[in-house]
PDB file of C-alpha atoms in Angstrom:
ATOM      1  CA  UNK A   1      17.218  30.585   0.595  1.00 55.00           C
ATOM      2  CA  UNK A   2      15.560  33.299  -1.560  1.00 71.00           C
ATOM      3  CA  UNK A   3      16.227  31.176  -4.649  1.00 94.00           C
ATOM      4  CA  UNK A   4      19.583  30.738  -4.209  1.00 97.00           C
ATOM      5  CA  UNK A   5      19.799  27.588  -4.859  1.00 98.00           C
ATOM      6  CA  UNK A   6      17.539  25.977  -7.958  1.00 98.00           C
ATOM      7  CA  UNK A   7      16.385  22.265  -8.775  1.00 98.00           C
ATOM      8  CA  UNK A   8      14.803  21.152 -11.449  1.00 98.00           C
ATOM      9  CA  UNK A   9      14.161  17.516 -11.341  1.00 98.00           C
ATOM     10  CA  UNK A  10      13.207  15.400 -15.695  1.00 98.00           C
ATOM     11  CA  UNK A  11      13.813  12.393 -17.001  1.00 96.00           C
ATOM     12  CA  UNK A  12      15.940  11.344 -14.223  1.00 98.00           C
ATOM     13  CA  UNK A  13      18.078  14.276 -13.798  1.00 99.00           C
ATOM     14  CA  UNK A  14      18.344  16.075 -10.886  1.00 99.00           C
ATOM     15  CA  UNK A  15      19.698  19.557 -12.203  1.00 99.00           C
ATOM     16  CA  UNK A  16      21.356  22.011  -9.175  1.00 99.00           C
ATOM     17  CA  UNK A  17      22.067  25.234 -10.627  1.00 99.00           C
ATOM     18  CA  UNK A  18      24.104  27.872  -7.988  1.00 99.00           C
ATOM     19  CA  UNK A  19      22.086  31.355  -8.272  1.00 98.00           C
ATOM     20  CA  UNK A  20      23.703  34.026  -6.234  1.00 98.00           C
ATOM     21  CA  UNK A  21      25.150  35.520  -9.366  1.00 96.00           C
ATOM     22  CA  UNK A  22      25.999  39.257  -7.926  1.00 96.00           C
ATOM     23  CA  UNK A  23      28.171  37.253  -6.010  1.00 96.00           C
ATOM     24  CA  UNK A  24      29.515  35.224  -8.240  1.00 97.00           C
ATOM     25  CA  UNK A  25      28.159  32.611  -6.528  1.00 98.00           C
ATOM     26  CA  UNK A  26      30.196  32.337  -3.203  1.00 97.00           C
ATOM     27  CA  UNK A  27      28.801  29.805  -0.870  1.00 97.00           C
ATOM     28  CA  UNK A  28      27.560  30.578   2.354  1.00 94.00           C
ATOM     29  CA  UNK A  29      26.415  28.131   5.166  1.00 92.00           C
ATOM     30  CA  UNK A  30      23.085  27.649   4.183  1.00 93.00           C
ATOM     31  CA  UNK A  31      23.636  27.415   0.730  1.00 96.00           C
ATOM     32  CA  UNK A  32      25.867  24.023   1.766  1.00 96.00           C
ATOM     33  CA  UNK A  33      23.479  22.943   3.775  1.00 95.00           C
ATOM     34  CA  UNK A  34      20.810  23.640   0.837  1.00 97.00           C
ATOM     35  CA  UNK A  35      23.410  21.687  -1.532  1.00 98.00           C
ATOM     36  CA  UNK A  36      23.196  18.948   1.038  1.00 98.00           C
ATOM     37  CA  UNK A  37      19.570  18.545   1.214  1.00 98.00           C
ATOM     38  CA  UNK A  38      19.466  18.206  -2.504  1.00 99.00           C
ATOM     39  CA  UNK A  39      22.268  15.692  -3.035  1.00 99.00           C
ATOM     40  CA  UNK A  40      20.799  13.334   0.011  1.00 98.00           C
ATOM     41  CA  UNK A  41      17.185  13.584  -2.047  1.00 98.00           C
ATOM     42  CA  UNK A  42      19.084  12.667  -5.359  1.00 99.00           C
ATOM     43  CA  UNK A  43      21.001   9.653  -3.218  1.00 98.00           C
ATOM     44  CA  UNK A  44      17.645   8.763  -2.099  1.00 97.00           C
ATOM     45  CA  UNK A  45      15.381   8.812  -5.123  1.00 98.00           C
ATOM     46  CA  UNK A  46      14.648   5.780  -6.901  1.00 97.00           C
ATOM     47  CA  UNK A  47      13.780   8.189  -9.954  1.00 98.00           C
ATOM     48  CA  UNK A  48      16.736  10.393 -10.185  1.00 99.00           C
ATOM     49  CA  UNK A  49      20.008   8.493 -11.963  1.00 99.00           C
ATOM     50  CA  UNK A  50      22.491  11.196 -12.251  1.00 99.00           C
ATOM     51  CA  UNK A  51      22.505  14.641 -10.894  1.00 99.00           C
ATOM     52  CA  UNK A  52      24.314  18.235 -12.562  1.00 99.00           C
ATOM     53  CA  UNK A  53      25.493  20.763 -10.891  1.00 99.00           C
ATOM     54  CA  UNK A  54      26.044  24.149 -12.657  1.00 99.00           C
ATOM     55  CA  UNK A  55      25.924  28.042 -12.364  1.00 97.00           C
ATOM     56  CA  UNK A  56      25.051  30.026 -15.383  1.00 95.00           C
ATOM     57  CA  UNK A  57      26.519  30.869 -19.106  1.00 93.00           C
ATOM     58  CA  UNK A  58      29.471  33.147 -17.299  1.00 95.00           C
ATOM     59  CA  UNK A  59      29.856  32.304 -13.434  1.00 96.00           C
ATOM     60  CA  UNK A  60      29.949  28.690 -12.009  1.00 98.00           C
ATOM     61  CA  UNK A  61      31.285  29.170  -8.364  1.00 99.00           C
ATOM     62  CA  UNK A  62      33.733  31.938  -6.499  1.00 97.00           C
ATOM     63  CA  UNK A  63      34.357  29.627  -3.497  1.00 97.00           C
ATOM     64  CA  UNK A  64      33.494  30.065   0.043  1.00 94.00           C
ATOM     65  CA  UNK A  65      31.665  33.748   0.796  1.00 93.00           C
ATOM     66  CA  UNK A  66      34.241  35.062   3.382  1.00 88.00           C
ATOM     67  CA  UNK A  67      32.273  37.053   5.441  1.00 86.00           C
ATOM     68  CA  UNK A  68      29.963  33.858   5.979  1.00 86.00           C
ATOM     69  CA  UNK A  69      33.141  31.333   6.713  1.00 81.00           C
ATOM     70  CA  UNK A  70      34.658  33.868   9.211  1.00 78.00           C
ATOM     71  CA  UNK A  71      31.457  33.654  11.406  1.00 76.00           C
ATOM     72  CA  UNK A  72      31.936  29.798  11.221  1.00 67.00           C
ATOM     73  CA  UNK A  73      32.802  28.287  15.172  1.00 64.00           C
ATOM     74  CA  UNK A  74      35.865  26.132  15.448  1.00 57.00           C
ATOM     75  CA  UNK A  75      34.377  23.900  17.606  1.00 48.00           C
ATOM     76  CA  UNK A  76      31.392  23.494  14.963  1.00 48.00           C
ATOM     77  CA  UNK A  77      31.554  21.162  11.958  1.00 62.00           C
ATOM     78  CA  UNK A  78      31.497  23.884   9.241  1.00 84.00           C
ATOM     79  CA  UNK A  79      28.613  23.357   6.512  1.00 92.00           C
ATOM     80  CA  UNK A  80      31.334  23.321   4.077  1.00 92.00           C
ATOM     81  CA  UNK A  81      32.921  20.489   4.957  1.00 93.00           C
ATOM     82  CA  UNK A  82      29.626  18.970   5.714  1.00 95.00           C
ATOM     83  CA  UNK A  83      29.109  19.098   1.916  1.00 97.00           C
ATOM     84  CA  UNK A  84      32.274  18.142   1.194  1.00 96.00           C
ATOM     85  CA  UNK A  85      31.507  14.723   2.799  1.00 96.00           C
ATOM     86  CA  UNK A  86      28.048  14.189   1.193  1.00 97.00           C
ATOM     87  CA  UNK A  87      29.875  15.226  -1.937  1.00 97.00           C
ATOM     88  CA  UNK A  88      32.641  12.298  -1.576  1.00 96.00           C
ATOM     89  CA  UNK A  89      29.593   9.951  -0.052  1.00 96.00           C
ATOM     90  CA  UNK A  90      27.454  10.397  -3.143  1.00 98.00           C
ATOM     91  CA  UNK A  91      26.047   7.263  -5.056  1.00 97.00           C
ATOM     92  CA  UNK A  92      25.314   8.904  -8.364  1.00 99.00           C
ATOM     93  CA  UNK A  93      27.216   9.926 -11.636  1.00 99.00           C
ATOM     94  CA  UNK A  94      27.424  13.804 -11.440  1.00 99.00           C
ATOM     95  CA  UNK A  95      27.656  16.343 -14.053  1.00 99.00           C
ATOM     96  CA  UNK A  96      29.293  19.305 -13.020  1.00 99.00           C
ATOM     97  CA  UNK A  97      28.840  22.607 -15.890  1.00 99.00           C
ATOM     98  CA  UNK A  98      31.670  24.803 -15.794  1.00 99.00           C
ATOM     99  CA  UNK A  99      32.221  28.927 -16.605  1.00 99.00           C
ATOM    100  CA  UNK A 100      33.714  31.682 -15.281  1.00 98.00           C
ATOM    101  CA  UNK A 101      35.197  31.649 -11.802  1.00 97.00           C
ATOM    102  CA  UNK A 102      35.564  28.103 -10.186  1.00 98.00           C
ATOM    103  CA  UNK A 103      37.549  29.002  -7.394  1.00 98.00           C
ATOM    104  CA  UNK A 104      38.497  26.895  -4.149  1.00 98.00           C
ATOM    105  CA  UNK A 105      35.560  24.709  -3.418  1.00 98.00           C
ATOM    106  CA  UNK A 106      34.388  25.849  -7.646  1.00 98.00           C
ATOM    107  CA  UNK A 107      37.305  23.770  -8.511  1.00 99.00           C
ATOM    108  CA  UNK A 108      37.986  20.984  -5.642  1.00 99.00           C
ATOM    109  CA  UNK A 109      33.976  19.693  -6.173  1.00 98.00           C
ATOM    110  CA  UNK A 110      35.109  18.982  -9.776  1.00 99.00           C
ATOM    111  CA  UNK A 111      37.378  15.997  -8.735  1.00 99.00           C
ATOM    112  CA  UNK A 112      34.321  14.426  -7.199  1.00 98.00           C
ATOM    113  CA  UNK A 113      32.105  14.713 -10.346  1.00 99.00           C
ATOM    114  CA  UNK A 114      32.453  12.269 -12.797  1.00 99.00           C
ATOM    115  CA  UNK A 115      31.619  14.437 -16.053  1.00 99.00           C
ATOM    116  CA  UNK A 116      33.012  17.988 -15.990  1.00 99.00           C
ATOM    117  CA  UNK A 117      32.652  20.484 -19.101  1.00 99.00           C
ATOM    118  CA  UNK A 118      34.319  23.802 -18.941  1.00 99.00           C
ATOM    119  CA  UNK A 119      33.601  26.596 -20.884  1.00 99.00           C
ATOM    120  CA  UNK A 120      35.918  28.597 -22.950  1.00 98.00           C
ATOM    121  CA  UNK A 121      35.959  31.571 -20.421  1.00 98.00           C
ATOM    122  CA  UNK A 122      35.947  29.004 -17.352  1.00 99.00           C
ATOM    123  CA  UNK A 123      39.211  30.497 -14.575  1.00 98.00           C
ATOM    124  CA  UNK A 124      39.985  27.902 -12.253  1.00 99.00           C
ATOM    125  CA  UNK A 125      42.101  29.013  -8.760  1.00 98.00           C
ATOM    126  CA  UNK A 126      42.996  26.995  -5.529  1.00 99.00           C
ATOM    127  CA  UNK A 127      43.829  29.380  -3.277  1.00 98.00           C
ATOM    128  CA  UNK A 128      44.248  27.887  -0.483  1.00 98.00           C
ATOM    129  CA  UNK A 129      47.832  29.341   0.601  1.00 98.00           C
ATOM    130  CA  UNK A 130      47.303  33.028  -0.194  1.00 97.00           C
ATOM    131  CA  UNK A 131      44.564  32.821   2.414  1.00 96.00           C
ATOM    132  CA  UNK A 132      46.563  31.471   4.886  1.00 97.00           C
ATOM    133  CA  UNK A 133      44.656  27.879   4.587  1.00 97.00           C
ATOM    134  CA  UNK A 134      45.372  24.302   3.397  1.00 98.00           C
ATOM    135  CA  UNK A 135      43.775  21.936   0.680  1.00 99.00           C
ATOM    136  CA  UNK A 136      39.800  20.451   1.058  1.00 98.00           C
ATOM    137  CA  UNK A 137      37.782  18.154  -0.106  1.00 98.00           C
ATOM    138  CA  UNK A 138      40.890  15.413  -0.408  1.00 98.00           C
ATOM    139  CA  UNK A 139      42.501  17.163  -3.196  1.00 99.00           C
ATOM    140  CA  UNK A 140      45.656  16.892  -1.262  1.00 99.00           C
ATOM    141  CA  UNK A 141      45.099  13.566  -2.748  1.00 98.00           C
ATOM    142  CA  UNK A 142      43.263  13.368  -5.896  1.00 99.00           C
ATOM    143  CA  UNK A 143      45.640  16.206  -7.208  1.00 99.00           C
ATOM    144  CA  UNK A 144      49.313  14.892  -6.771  1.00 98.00           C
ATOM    145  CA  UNK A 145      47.283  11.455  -8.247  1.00 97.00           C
ATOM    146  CA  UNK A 146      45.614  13.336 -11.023  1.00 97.00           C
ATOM    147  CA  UNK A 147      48.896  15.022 -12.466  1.00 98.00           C
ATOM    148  CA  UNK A 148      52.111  14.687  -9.900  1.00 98.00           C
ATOM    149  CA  UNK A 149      53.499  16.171  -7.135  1.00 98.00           C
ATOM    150  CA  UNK A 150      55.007  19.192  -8.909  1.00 98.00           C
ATOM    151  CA  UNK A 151      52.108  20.206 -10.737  1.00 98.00           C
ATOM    152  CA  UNK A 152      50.317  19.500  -7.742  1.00 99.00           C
ATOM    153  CA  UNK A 153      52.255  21.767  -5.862  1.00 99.00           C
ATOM    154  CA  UNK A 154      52.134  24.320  -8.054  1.00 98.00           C
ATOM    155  CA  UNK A 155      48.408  24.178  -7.972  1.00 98.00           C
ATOM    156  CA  UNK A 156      47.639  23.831  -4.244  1.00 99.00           C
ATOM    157  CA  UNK A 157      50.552  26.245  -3.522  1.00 99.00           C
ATOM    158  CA  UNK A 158      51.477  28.877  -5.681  1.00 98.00           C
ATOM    159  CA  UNK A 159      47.617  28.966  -6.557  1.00 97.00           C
ATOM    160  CA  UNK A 160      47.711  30.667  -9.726  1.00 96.00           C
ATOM    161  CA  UNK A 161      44.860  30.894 -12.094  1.00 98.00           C
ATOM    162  CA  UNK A 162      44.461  28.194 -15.299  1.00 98.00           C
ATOM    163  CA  UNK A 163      42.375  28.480 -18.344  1.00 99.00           C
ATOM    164  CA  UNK A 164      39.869  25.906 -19.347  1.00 99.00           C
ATOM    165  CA  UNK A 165      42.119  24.147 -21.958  1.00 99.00           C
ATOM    166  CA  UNK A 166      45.004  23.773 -18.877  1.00 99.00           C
ATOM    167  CA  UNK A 167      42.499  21.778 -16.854  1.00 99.00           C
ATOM    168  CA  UNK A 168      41.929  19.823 -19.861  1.00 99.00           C
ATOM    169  CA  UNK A 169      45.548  19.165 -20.713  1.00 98.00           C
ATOM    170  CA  UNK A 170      45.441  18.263 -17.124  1.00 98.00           C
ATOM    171  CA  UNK A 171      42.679  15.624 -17.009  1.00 98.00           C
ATOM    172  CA  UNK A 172      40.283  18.354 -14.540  1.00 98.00           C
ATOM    173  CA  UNK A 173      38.049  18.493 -17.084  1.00 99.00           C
ATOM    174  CA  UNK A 174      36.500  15.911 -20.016  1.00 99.00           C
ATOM    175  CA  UNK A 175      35.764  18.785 -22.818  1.00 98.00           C
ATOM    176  CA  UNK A 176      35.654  22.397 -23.393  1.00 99.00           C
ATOM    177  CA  UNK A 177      32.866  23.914 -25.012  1.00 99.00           C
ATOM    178  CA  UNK A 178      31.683  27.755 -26.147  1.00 98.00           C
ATOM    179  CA  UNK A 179      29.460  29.103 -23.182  1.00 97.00           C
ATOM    180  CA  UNK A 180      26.541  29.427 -25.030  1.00 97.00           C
ATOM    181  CA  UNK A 181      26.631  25.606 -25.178  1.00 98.00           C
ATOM    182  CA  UNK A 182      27.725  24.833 -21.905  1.00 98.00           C
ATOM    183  CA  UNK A 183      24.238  23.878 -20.195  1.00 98.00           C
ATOM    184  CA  UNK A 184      23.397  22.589 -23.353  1.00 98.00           C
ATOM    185  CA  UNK A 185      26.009  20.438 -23.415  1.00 98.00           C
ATOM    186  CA  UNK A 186      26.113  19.098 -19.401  1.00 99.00           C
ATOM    187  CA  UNK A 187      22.262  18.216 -19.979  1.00 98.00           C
ATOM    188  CA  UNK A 188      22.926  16.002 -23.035  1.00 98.00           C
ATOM    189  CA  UNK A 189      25.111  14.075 -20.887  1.00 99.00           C
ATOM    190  CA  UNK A 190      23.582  13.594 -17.798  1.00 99.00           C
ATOM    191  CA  UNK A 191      20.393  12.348 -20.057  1.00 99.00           C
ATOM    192  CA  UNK A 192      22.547  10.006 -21.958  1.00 99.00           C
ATOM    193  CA  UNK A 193      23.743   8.973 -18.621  1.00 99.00           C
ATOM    194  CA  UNK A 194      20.453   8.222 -17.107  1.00 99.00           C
ATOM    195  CA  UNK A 195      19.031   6.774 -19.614  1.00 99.00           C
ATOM    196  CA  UNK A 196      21.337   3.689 -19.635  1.00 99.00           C
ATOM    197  CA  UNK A 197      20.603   0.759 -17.302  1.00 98.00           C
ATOM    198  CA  UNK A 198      20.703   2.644 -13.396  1.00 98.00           C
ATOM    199  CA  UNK A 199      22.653  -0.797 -11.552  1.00 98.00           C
ATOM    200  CA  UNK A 200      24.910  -1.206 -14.100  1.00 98.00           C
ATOM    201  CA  UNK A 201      25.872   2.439 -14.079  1.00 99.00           C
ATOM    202  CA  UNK A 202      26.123   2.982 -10.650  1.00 98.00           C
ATOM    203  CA  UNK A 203      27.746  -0.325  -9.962  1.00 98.00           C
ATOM    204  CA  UNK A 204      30.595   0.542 -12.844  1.00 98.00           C
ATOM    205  CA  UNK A 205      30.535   3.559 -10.931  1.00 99.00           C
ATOM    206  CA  UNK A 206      31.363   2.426  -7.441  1.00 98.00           C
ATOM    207  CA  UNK A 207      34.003   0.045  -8.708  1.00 98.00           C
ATOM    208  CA  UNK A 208      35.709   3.033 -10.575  1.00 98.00           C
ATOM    209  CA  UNK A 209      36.171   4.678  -7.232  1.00 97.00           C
ATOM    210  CA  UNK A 210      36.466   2.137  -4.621  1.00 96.00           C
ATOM    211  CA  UNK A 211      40.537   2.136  -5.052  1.00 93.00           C
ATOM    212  CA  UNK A 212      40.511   5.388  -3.380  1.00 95.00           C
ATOM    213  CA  UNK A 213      37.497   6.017  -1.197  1.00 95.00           C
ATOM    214  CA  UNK A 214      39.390   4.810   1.891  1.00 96.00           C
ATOM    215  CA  UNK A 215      42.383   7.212   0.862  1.00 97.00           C
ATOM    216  CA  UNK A 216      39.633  10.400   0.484  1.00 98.00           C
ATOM    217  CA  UNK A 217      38.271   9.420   3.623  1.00 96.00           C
ATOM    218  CA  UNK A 218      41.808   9.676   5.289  1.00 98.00           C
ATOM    219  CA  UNK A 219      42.637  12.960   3.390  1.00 98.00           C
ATOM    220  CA  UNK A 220      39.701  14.321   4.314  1.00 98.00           C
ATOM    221  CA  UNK A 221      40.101  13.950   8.197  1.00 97.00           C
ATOM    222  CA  UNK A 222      43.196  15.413   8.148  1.00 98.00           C
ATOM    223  CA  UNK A 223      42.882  18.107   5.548  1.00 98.00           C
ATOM    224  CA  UNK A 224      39.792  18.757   8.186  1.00 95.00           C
ATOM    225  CA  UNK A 225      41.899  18.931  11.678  1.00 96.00           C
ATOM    226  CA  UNK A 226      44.612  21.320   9.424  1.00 97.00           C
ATOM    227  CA  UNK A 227      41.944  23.170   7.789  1.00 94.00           C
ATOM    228  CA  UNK A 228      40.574  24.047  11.345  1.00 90.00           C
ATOM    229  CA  UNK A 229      43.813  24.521  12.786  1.00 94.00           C
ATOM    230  CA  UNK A 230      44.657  27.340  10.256  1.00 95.00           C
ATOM    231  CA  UNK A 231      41.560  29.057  10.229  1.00 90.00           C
ATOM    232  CA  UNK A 232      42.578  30.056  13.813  1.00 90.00           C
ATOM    233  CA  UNK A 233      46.060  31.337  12.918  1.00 96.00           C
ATOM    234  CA  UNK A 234      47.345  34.619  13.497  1.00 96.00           C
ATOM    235  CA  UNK A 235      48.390  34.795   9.819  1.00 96.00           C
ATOM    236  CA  UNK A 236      44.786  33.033   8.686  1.00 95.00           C
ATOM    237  CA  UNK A 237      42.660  35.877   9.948  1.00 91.00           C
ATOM    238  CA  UNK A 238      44.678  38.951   9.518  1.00 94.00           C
ATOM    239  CA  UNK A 239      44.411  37.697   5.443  1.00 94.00           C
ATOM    240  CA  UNK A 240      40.555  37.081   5.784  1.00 90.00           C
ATOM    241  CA  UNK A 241      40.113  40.572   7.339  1.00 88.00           C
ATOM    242  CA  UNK A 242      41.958  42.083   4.931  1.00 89.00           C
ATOM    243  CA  UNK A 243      39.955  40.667   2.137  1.00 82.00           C
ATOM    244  CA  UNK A 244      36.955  41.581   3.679  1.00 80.00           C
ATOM    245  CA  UNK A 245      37.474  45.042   4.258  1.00 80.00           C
ATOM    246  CA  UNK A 246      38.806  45.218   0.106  1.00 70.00           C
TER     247      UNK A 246
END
């Protein structure tokens, strides 16, 4: 992975930091799979209680690398949505650090994480449509629930871009902080997390989402089949080729 991916594992805390900075982080295939690997260890681990994921000071996660996720095969379960299912599946609080981009995937992750602190220069974008795609990781779901239809729409269609203190004001995110305390911050909380009593934490935990783990499972598998669907439209791939030859 040539250090693309980091761990660091104290005091119960699993920390994941994304490190493909001159790329501003985009995901490729192996970096899911990497992210996978991880979050099954943490899921696994008697000694690890809660888990952050995070970038750096200025970049948290551009979304899919497009060069990569045109080479995936439609008849292939993609390693994205691979990690999108061990994301939803996962047993343990997660801390999720926030700047810069948080695009697509940098931004649909987030409503799977159960702390999320943005920093003041975080840009979050869902832009699914203008690349000729649909919403992932059941946020066709969580979204509308999260804030409403319109707003919903608005954010899974249109797309646009919103600062940090919009995805407060919309419940995305539980505190915005300068970027110089952002990791700072995250780490504080996952240790406070893991330091309280592991059953009763997880089992508050499980309880908090059991109302809709059978309606992300459902969004999932069809955000999946229309996900796949579009990646194979004329429209789909003339806008991916496009980007990539930007």
């Amino acid at each position: 992975m040539d250090n693309l991916i980091l761990s660091n594992e104290e005091n119960g805390v699993l920390t994941i930091t994304l490190n493909r900075l001159s790329k501003k982080n985009a995901l490729t295939s192996d970096m899911y799979l990497a992210l996978c690997t991880l979050f099954e260890r943490a899921r696994t681990s008697d000694d690890i209680r809660c888990l952050v994921i995070q970038g750096d000071a200025n970049c948290f996660c551009a979304g899919n690398d497009l060069a990569d996720f045109l080479n995936a095969k439609p008849d292939e379960e993609m390693a994205a949505f691979k990690f999108i299912q061990t994301l939803a599946n996962f047993n343990k609080p997660i801390v999720a650090a926030v700047a810069g981009a948080a695009v697509g995937i940098g931004t649909t992750l987030l409503l799977h994480s159960d702390i999320v602190i943005a920093a003041e220069n975080s840009k979050f974008a869902l832009p699914f449509t203008q690349l000729g795609l649909c919403p992932e990781a059941a946020s066709s779901m969580l979204i509308p629930n999260l804030v409403g239809h319109v707003k919903a729409f608005e954010l899974l269609v249109l797309g646009e871009s919103f600062d940090a203190n919009t995805a407060l004001s919309l419940n995305l995110v539980n505190k915005v902080v300068n970027a110089e305390s952002l990791l700072i911050c995250a780490s504080e909380y996952a240790t406070k997390i893991a330091a309280l009593p592991n059953d009763s934490v997880m089992t508050s935990r499980a309880l908090l989402k059991q109302a809709n783990s059978t309606l992300v499972k459902e969004a999932m598998a069809l955000e999946g089949d229309a996900f796949a669907r579009l990646m194979q439209t004329p429209d789909c791939k003339a806008i991916l080729s496009k980007f990539l030859k930007k």
